[in-house]
Coordinates of C-alpha atoms and ligand atoms in Angstrom, one line a residue:
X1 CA 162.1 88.2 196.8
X2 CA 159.1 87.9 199.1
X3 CA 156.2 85.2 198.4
X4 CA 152.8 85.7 197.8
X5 CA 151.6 84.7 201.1
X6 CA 149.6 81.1 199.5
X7 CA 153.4 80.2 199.5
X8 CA 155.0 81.5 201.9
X9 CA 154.5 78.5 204.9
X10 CA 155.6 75.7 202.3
X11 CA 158.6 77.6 201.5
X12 CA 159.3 78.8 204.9
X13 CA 158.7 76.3 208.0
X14 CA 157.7 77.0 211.4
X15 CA 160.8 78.1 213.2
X16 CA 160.4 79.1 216.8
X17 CA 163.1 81.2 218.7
X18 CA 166.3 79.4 219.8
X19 CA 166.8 77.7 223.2
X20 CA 169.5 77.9 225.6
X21 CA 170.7 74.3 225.7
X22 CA 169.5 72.2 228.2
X23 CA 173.2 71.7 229.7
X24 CA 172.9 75.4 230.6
X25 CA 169.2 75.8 231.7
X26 CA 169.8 73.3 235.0
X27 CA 172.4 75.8 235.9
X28 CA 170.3 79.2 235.2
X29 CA 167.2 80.7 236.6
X30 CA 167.2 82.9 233.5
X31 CA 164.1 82.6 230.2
X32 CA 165.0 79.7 227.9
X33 CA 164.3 81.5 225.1
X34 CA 165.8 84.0 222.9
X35 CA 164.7 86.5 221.0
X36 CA 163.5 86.5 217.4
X37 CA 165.7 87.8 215.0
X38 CA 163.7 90.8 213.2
X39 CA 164.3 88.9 209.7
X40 CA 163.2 86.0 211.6
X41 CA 159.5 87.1 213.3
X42 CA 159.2 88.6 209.8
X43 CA 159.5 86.0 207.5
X44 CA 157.5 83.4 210.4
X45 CA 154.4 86.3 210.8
X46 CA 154.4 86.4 206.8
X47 CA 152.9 82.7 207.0
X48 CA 150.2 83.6 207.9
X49 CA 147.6 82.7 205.6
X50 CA 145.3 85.3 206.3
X51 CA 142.1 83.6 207.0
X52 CA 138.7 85.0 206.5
X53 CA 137.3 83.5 209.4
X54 CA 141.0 84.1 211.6
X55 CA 140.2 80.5 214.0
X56 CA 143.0 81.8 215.9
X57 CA 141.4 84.9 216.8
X58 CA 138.5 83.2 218.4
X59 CA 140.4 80.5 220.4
X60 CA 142.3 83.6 221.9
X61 CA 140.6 84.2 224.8
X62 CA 141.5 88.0 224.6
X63 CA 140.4 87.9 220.8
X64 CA 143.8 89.5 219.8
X65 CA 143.8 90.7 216.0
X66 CA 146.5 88.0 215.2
X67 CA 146.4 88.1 211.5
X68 CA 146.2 92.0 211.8
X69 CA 149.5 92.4 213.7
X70 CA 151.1 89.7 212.2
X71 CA 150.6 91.2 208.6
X72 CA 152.4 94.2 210.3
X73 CA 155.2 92.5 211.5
X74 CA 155.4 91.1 208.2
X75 CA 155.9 94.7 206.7
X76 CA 158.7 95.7 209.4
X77 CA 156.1 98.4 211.1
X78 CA 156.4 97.3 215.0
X79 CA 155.1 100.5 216.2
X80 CA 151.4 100.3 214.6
X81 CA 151.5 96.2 215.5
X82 CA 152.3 97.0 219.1
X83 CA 149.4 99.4 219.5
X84 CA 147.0 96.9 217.8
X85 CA 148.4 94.4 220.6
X86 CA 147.3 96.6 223.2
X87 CA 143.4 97.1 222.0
X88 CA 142.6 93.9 223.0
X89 CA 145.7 92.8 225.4
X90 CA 147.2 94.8 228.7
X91 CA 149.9 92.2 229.2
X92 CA 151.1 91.0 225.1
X93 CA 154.8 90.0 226.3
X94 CA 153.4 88.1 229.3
X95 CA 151.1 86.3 227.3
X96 CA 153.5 85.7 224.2
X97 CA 155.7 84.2 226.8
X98 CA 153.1 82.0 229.5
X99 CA 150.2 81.2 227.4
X100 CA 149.8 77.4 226.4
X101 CA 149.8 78.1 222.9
X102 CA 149.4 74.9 221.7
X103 CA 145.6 75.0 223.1
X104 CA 144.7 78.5 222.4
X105 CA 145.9 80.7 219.4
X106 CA 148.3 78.2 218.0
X107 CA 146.2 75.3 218.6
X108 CA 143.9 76.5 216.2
X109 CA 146.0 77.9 213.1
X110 CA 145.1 76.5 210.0
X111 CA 148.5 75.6 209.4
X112 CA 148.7 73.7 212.6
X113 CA 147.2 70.4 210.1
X114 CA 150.7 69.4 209.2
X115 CA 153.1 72.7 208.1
X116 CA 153.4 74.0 211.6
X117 CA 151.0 76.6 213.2
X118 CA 152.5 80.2 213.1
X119 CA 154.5 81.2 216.3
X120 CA 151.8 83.6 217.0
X121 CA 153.1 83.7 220.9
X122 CA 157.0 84.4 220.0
X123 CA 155.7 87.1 217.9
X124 CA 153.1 88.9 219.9
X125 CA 156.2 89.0 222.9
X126 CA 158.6 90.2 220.4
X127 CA 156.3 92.8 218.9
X128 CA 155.8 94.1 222.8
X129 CA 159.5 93.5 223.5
X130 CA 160.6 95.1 220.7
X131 CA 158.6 98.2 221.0
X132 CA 159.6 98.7 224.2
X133 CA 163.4 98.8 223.5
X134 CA 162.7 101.4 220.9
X135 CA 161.4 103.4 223.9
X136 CA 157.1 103.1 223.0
X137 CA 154.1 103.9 225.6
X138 CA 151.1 104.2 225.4
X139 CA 149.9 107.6 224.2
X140 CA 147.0 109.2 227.5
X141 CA 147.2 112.3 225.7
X142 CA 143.5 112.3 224.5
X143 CA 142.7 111.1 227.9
X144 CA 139.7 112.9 229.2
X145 CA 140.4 112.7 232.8
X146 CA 136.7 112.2 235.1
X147 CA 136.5 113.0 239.0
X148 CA 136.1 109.1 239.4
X149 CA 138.4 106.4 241.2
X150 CA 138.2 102.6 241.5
X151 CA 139.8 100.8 244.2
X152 CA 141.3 97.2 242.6
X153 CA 142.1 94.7 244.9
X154 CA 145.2 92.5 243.8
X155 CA 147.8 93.3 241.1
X156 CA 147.6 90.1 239.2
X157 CA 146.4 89.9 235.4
X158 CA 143.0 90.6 236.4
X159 CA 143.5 93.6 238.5
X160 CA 145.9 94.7 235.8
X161 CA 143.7 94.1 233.1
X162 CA 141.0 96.2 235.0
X163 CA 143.1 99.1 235.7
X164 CA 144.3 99.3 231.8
X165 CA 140.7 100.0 230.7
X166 CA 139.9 101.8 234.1
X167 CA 143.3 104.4 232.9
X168 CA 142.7 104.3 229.3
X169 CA 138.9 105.7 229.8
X170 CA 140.0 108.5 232.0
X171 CA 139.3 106.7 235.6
X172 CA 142.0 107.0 238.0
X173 CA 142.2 103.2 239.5
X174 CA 144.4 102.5 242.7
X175 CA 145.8 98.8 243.5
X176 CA 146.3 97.4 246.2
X177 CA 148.0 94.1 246.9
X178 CA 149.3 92.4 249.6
X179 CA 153.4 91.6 248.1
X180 CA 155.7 93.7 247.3
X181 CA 155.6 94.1 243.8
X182 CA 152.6 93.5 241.0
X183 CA 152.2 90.9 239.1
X184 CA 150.5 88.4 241.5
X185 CA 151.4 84.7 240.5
X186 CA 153.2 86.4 237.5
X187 CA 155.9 87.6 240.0
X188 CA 155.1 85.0 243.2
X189 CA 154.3 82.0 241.1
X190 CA 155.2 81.0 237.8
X191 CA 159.2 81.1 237.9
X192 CA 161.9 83.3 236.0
X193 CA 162.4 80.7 233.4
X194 CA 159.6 81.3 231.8
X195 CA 158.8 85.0 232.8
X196 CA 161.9 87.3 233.9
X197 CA 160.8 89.4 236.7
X198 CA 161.4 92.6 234.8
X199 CA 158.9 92.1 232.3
X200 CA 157.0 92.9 235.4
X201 CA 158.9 95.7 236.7
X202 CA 158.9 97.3 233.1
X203 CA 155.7 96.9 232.8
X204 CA 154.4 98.2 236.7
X205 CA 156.5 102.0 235.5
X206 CA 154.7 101.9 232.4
X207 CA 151.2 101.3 234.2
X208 CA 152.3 103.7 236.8
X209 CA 153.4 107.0 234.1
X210 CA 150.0 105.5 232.3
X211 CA 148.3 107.0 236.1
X212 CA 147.8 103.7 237.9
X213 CA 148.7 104.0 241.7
X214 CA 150.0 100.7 243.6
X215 CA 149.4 100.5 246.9
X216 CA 152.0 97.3 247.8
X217 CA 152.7 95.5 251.2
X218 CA 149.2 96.6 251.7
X219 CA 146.4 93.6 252.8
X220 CA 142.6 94.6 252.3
X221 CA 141.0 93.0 255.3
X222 CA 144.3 93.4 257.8
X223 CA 145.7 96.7 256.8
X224 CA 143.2 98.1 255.6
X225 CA 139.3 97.2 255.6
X226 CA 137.3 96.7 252.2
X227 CA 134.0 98.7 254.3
X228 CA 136.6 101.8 254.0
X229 CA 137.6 101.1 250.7
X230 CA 133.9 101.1 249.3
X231 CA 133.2 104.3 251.2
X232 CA 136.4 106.2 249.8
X233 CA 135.9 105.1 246.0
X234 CA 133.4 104.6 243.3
X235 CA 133.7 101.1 242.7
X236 CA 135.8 98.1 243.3
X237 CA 137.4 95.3 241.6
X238 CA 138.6 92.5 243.3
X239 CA 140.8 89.8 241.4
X240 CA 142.4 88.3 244.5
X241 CA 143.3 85.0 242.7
X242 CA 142.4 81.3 244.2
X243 CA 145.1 80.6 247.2
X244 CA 143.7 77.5 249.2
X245 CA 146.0 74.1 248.2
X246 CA 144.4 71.1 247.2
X247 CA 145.7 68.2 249.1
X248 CA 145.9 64.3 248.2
X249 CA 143.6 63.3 250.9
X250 CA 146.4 60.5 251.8
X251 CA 148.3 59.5 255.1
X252 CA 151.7 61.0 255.3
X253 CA 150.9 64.6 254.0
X254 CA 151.9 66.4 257.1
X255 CA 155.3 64.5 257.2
X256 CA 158.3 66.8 257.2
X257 CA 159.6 67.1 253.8
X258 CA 156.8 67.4 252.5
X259 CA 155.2 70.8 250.5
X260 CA 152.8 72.8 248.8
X261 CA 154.3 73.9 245.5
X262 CA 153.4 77.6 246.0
X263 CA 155.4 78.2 249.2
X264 CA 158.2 76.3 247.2
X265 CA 158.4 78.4 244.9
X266 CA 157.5 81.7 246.5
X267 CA 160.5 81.1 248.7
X268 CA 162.8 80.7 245.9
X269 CA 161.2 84.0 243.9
X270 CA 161.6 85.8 247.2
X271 CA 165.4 84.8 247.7
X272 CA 165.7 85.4 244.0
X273 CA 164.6 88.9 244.1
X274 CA 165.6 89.9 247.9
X275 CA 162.3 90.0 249.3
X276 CA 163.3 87.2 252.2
X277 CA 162.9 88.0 255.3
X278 CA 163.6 84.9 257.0
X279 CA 166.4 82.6 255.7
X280 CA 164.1 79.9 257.5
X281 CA 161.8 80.4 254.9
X282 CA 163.8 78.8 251.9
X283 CA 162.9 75.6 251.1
X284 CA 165.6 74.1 249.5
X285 CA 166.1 71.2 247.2
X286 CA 169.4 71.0 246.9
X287 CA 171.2 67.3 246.6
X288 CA 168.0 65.8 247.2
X289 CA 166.1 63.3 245.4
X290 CA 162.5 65.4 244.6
X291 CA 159.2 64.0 243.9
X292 CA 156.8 66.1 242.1
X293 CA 152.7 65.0 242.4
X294 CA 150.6 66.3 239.5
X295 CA 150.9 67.0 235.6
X296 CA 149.9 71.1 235.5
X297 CA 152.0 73.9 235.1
X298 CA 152.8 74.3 239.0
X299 CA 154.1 71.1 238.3
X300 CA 156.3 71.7 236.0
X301 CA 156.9 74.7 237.3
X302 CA 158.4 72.9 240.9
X303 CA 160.1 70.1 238.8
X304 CA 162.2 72.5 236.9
X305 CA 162.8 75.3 239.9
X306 CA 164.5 71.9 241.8
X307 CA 166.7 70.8 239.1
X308 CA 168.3 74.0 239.1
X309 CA 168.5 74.4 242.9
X310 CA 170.7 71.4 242.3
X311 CA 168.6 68.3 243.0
X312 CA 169.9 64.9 243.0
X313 CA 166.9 63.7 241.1
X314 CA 163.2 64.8 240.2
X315 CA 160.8 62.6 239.2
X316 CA 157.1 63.9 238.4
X317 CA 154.4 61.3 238.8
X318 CA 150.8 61.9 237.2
X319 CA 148.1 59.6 237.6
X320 CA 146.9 59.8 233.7
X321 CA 148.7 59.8 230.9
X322 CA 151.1 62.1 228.7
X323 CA 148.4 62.9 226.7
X324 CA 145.8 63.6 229.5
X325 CA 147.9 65.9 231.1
X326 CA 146.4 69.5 231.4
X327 CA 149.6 71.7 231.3
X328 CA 151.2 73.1 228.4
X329 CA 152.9 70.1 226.0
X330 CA 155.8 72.7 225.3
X331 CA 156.9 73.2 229.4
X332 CA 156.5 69.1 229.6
X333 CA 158.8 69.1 226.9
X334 CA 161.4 71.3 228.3
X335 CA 161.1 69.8 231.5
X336 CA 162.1 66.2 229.9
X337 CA 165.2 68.3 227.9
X338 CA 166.0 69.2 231.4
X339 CA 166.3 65.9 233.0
X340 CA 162.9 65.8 234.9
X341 CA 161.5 61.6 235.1
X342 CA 158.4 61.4 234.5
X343 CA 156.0 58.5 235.7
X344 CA 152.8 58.3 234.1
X345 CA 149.9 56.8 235.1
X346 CA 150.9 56.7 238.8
X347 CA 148.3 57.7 241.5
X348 CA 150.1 58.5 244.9
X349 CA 147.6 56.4 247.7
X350 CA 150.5 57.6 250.5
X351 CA 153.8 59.5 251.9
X352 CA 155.7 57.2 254.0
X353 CA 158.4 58.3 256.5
X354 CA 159.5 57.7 260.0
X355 CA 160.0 60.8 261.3
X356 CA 160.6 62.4 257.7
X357 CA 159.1 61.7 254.3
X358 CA 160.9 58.5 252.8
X359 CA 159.0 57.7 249.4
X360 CA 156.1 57.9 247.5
X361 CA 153.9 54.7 247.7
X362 CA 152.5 55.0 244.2
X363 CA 149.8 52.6 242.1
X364 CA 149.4 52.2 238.6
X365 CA 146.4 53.2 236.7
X366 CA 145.2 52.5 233.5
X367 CA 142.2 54.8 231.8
X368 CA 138.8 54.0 232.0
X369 CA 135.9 54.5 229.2
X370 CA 135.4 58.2 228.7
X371 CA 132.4 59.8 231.1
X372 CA 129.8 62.0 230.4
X373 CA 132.2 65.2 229.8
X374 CA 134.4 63.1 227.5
X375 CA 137.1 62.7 230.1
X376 CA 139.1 59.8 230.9
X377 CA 139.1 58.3 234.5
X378 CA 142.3 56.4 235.9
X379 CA 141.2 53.2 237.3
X380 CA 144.0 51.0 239.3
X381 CA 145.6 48.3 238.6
X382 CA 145.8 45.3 240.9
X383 CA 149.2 44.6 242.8
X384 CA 151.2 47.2 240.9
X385 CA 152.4 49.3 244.7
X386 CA 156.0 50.6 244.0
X387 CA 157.1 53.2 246.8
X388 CA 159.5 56.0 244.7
X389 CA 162.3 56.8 246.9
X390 CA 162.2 60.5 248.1
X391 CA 163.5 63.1 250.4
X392 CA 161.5 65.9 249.6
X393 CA 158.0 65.8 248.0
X394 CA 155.8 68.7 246.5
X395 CA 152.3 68.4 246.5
X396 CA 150.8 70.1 243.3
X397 CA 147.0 69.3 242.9
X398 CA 145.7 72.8 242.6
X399 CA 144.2 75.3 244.3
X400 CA 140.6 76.2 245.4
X401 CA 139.2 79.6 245.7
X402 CA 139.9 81.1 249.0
X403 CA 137.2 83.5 249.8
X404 CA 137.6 85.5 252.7
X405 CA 135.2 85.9 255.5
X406 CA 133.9 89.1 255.0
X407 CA 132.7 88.6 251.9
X408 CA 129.4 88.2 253.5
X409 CA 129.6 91.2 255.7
X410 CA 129.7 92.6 252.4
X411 CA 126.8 90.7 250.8
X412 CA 129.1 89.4 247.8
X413 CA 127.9 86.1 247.5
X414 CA 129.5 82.4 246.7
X415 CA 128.9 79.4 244.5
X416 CA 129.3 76.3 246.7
X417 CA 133.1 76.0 245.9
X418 CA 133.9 79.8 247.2
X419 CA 133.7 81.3 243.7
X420 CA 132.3 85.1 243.7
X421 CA 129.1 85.2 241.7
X422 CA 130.2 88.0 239.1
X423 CA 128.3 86.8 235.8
X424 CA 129.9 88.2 232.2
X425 CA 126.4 88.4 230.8
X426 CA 124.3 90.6 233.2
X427 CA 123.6 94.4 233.0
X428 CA 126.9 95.4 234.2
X429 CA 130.0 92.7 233.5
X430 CA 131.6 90.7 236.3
X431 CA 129.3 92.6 238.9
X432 CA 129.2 90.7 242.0
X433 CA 125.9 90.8 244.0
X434 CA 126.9 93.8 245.8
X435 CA 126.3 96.5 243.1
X436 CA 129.3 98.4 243.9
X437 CA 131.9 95.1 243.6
X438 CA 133.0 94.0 240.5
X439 CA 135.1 90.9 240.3
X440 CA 137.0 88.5 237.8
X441 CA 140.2 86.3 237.5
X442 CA 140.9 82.7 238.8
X443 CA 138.4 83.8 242.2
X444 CA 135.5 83.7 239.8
X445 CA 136.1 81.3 237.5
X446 CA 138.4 78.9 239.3
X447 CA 142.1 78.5 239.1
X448 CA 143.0 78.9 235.3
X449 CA 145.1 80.9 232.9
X450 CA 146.3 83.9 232.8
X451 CA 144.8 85.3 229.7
X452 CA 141.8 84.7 230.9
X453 CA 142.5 86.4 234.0
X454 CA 143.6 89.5 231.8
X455 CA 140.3 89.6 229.9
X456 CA 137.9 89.1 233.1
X457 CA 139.7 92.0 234.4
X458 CA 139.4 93.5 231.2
X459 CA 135.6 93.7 231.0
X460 CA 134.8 94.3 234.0
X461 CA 136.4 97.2 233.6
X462 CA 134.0 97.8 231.2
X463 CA 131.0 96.7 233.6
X464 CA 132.1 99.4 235.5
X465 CA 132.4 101.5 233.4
X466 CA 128.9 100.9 232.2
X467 CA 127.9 101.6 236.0
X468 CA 129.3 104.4 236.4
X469 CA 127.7 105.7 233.6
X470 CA 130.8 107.0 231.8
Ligands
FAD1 P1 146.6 86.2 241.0 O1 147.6 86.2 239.9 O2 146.7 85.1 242.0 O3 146.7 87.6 241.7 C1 146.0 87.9 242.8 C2 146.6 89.0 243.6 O4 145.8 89.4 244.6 C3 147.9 88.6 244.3 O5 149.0 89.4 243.9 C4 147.6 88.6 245.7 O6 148.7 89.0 246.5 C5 146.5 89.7 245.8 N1 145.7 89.6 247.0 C6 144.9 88.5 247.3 N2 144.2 88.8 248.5 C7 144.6 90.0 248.8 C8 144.2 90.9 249.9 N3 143.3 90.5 250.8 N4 144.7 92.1 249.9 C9 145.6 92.5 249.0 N5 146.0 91.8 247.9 C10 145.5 90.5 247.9 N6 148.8 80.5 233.7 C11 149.2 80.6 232.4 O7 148.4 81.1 231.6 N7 150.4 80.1 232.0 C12 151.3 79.5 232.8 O8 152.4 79.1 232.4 C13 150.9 79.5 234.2 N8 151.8 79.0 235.1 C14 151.4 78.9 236.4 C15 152.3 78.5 237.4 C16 152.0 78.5 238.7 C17 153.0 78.0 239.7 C18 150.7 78.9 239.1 C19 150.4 78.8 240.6 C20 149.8 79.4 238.2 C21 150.1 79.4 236.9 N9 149.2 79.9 235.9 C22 149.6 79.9 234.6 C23 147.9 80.4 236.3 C24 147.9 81.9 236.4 O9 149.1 82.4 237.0 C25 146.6 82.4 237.1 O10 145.5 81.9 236.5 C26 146.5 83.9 237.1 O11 147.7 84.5 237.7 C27 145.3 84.4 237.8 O12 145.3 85.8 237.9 P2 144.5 86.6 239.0 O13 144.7 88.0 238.7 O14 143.1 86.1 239.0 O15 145.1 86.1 240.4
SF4_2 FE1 147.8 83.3 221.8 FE2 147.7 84.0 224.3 FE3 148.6 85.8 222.6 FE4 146.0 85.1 222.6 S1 147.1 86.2 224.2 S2 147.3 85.3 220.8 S3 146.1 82.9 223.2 S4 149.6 83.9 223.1

C-alpha cells in the first residue's frame, strides 16, 4: 500500500534511471540512460514532499509546475502531466535530458539535504517521452488563427521557444536557420549521448503539424537579407546563438592538431547523421592520445565524443578545481566512468610541436582568496611546468557572441562584448532597439543553458505579442 507522502522519501530512496555500463558507452554513440520503469517514475515523483513554497519551482528557470506534474505522475495520469509540462516548457524531454539538474530544479529540492533530491529531470523527459509513445499533441483546435507572421531567425531553444508561444496564440511564425535540421547546438553541438537526434526530429514534425514553417539550409544575411525579412513580416526574432571561440591566448594554437571543440564535434554529428559533404571535414580522434582544455560541458562533451571515436587516451586539464568546475557534476561523473583523466588545477601557458602539436606545456595552480563576486582565482605555482604528451588537442574555453555586421544597418544595438540589447523588463520583452526585432538566447545573454534559452524565447514571444497588440 502507498505512503502518505511525509513517508514516502524515507521509505523509498532516490533512484535514478539505469545506465548502460560504461564498458559499452566507449563503444556507442547512443543516450546512456534508460527509461524509467512506469512503477519506477511513479513511486520516485510520489517523494515529493509537496512544498508550500515548491524551491524547485523557482530555481527552474522556466518555472515548471514540478510538484504539480509530479503529483500526476504519481497517480498514473501522463496525459494531464504532459500538458502541464508544456504551459511553461516547449522542449520538457530536452530539458529532462541536458539540464544540469544538480544546479537548477534538483539543486534545490528539499530533499536534496541528505535523502536524495527527487529526479525531477528523469521524470519531466519520461512524462514527455511517454506521452509521445501513446501518440499525444498538442491540441490548436481552439486556435484563433490572426493575419499575422513572425519571421524567427535560428531554430535553437530560443527560436523554438518563440515559435511555441508565437503558434499557440494564433501567429503563424516561419524559421529560418542556416543547417539542415532544427535544433541549433541541440542537433550541431551537444552529442547523441546525451540527446538522441530524434528527440529533435520528433519534435520538428510535431512543431511543424502544430503550423511552424522551417526554412533550413537557409542563411539570413547570405541567402537571404534581414532588410527583406522585416519588410515581408510583422516582427522578428532572432536567437542566432553565440558562435565566435574563445582562444587561450598562448603560442602554439595554430599548430596542426590542434581544434576548436565545436568543429569537432559538428563534424562527428554531421558524419553521424549524413549531412557531410566533405570527408575532409572529419576530424578524427581515432588511436590518438587527446587532450581536452577546459572544465564545461563542451568539454566534456569533446572528452567523451573521442573516447568513443577510439582514442588512445583523453586527458581533460582544468585550471581550477573539481569543485570549481562550471559544468554539470553528473556528465564529469560519467566522463570519469568512461575512462576520461582528468588534471585539475592545470593552466595550459602553451602547445608545443615541430611541425604538429606534441604536448600540452601545462602549470599548476593553486586557488587564491575569493574576489569580490565570491569566485576563486587560480594562482601558479612556482617550477611545477609538466608538458602532457598529445597528438591532438581541443581547445574548449567558450564562446563569445558573434554579432554580425549588419546589425547596425539595422540599428539593433550592442553591449561592449557583442550582446544584443533586448532587456526582459521594458514595455515589450526581449525588444531590441529596433522596435520591430525582438531577440533572446545565448546572443543576449551570453553563452549559457539551454533552458534559459527556451524561456528568453519564450517571452519574447510574449513581447511580441504585446506589440502586436494581440
Ligand atoms: P543556438 O542553440 O546556438 O541556436 C542558434 C541557431 O541559429 C543555430 O541553429 C544557427 O544555425 C542559427 N543561426 C545563426 N545565425 C544564423 C543566420 N545568419 N541565419 C540562419 N540561421 C542562423 N546547455 C545545457 O543546458 N545543457 C548542456 O548539456 C549543454 N551542453 C552543451 C554542449 C555544447 C558542446 C555546447 C556548445 C553548448 C552546450 N549547452 C548546454 C549550451 C546550449 O546548447 C546553448 O546555451 C543553447 O543551445 C543556446 O540556444 P540558442 O537558441 O540561443 O542558440
Ligand atoms: Fe529542472 Fe530543467 Fe526541467 Fe526546469 S526545465 S524542471 S531546471 S530539468
Amino acid at each position: 500500500e502507498r505512503l502518505n507522502n511525509d513517508f514516502q522519501f524515507v521509505q523509498v530512496g532516490r533512484v535514478d534511471p539505469k545506465k548502460v555500463p560504461a564498458s559499452k558507452r566507449r563503444k556507442n554513440f547512443g543516450e546512456i540512460y534508460y527509461q524509467f520503469e512506469s512503477a519506477d517514475a511513479s513511486s520516485q515523483a510520489h517523494r515529493c514532499l509537496e512544498c508550500g513554497n515548491p524551491y524547485c519551482e523557482w530555481k527552474c528557470p522556466v518555472h515548471n509546475y514540478i510538484p504539480n506534474w509530479l503529483k500526476l505522475v504519481s497517480e498514473g495520469n501522463i496525459m494531464r502531466a504532459v500538458e502541464l509540462c508544456h504551459q511553461t516548457n516547449s522542449l520538457p524531454e530536452v530539458c529532462g535530458r541536458v539540464c544540469p539538474q544538480d544546479r537548477l530544479c534538483e539543486g534545490a529540492c528539499t530533499l536534496n539535504d541528505g535523502y536524495g533530491a527527487v529526479t525531477i529531470g528523469s521524470v519531466e523527459k519520461y512524462i514527455t517521452d511517454t506521452a509521445f509513445a501513446l501518440g499525444w499533441k498538442p491540441d490548436l483546435s481552439d486556435v484563433k488563427w490572426t493575419d499575422k507572421k513572425v519571421a524567427v531567425i535560428g531554430a535553437g531553444p530560443a527560436g523554438l521557444g518563440c515559435a511555441d508561444i508565437l503558434v499557440r496564440n494564433g501567429v503563424k511564425p516561419v524559421v529560418f536557420d542556416r543547417y539542415p535540421e532544427i535544433g541549433g547546438l541541440l542537433t550541431f553541438g551537444i552529442p547523441e549521448f546525451k540527446l538522441e537526434k530524434t528527440v529533435m526530429t520528433r519534435r520538428r514534425k510535431v512543431f511543424e503539424e502544430m503550423g511552424v514553417e522551417f526554412r533550413l539550409e537557409t542563411e539570413v544575411g547570405k541567402d537571404v537579407q534581414l532588410q527583406d525579412i522585416i519588410d515581408e513580416y510583422d516582427a522578428v526574432f532572432m536567437g542566432m546563438g553565440t558562435y565566435t571561440y574563445m582562444k587561450g591566448g598562448f603560442p602554439g594554437e595554430d599548430l596542426p592538431g590542434v581544434y576548436d571543440a565545436l568543429p569537432f564535434l559538428v563534424s562527428n554529428v554531421n558524419r553521424r547523421l549524413g549531412f557531410e559533404k566533405d570527408a575532409g571535414e572529419f576530424i578524427d580522434m581515432k588511436g590518438k592520445r587527446v587532450v581536452v582544455l577546459g572544465g564545461g560541458d563542451t568539454a566534456m562533451d569533446c572528452n567523451r565524443t573521442s573516447i568513443r571515436q577510439q582514442a588512445a587516451s583523453v586527458t581533460c586539464a582544468y585550471r581550477r578545481d573539481e569543485a570549481n568546475m562550471p559544468g554539470s557534476r553528473r556528465e564529469v561523473a560519467n566522463a570519469k566512468e568512461e575512462g576520461v583523466k582528468f588534471l585539475f588545477n592545470r593552466q595550459p601557458i602553451a602547445i608545443i610541436g615541430e611541425d604538429r602539436v606534441e604536448g600540452v606545456k601545462v602549470v599548476q595552480t593553486q586557488l587564491g582568496e575569493p574576489d569580490e563576486n565570491g569566485r576563486r582565482r587560480p594562482e601558479v605555482v612556482p617550477g611545477s611546468e609538466e608538458v602532457i604528451p598529445a597528438d591532438a588537442v581541443l581547445v574548449a574555453f567558450g564562446f563569445r557572441p558573434s554579432p554580425a555586421d549588419w546589425f547596425s544597418e539595422l540599428k539593433v544595438d550592442t553591449d561592449d562584448s557583442g550582446r544584443v540589447n533586448a532587456p526582459e523588463e521594458s514595455e515589450f520583452a526581449f525588444q531590441t532597439s529596433n522596435p520591430k526585432i525582438f531577440a533572446g538566447g545565448d546572443m543576449v545573454r551570453g553563452s549559457d543553458l539551454v533552458v534559459t534559452a527556451i524561456w528568453e524565447g519564450r517571452q519574447a514571444a510574449e513581447g511580441i505579442l504585446d506589440y502586436l497588440d494581440l
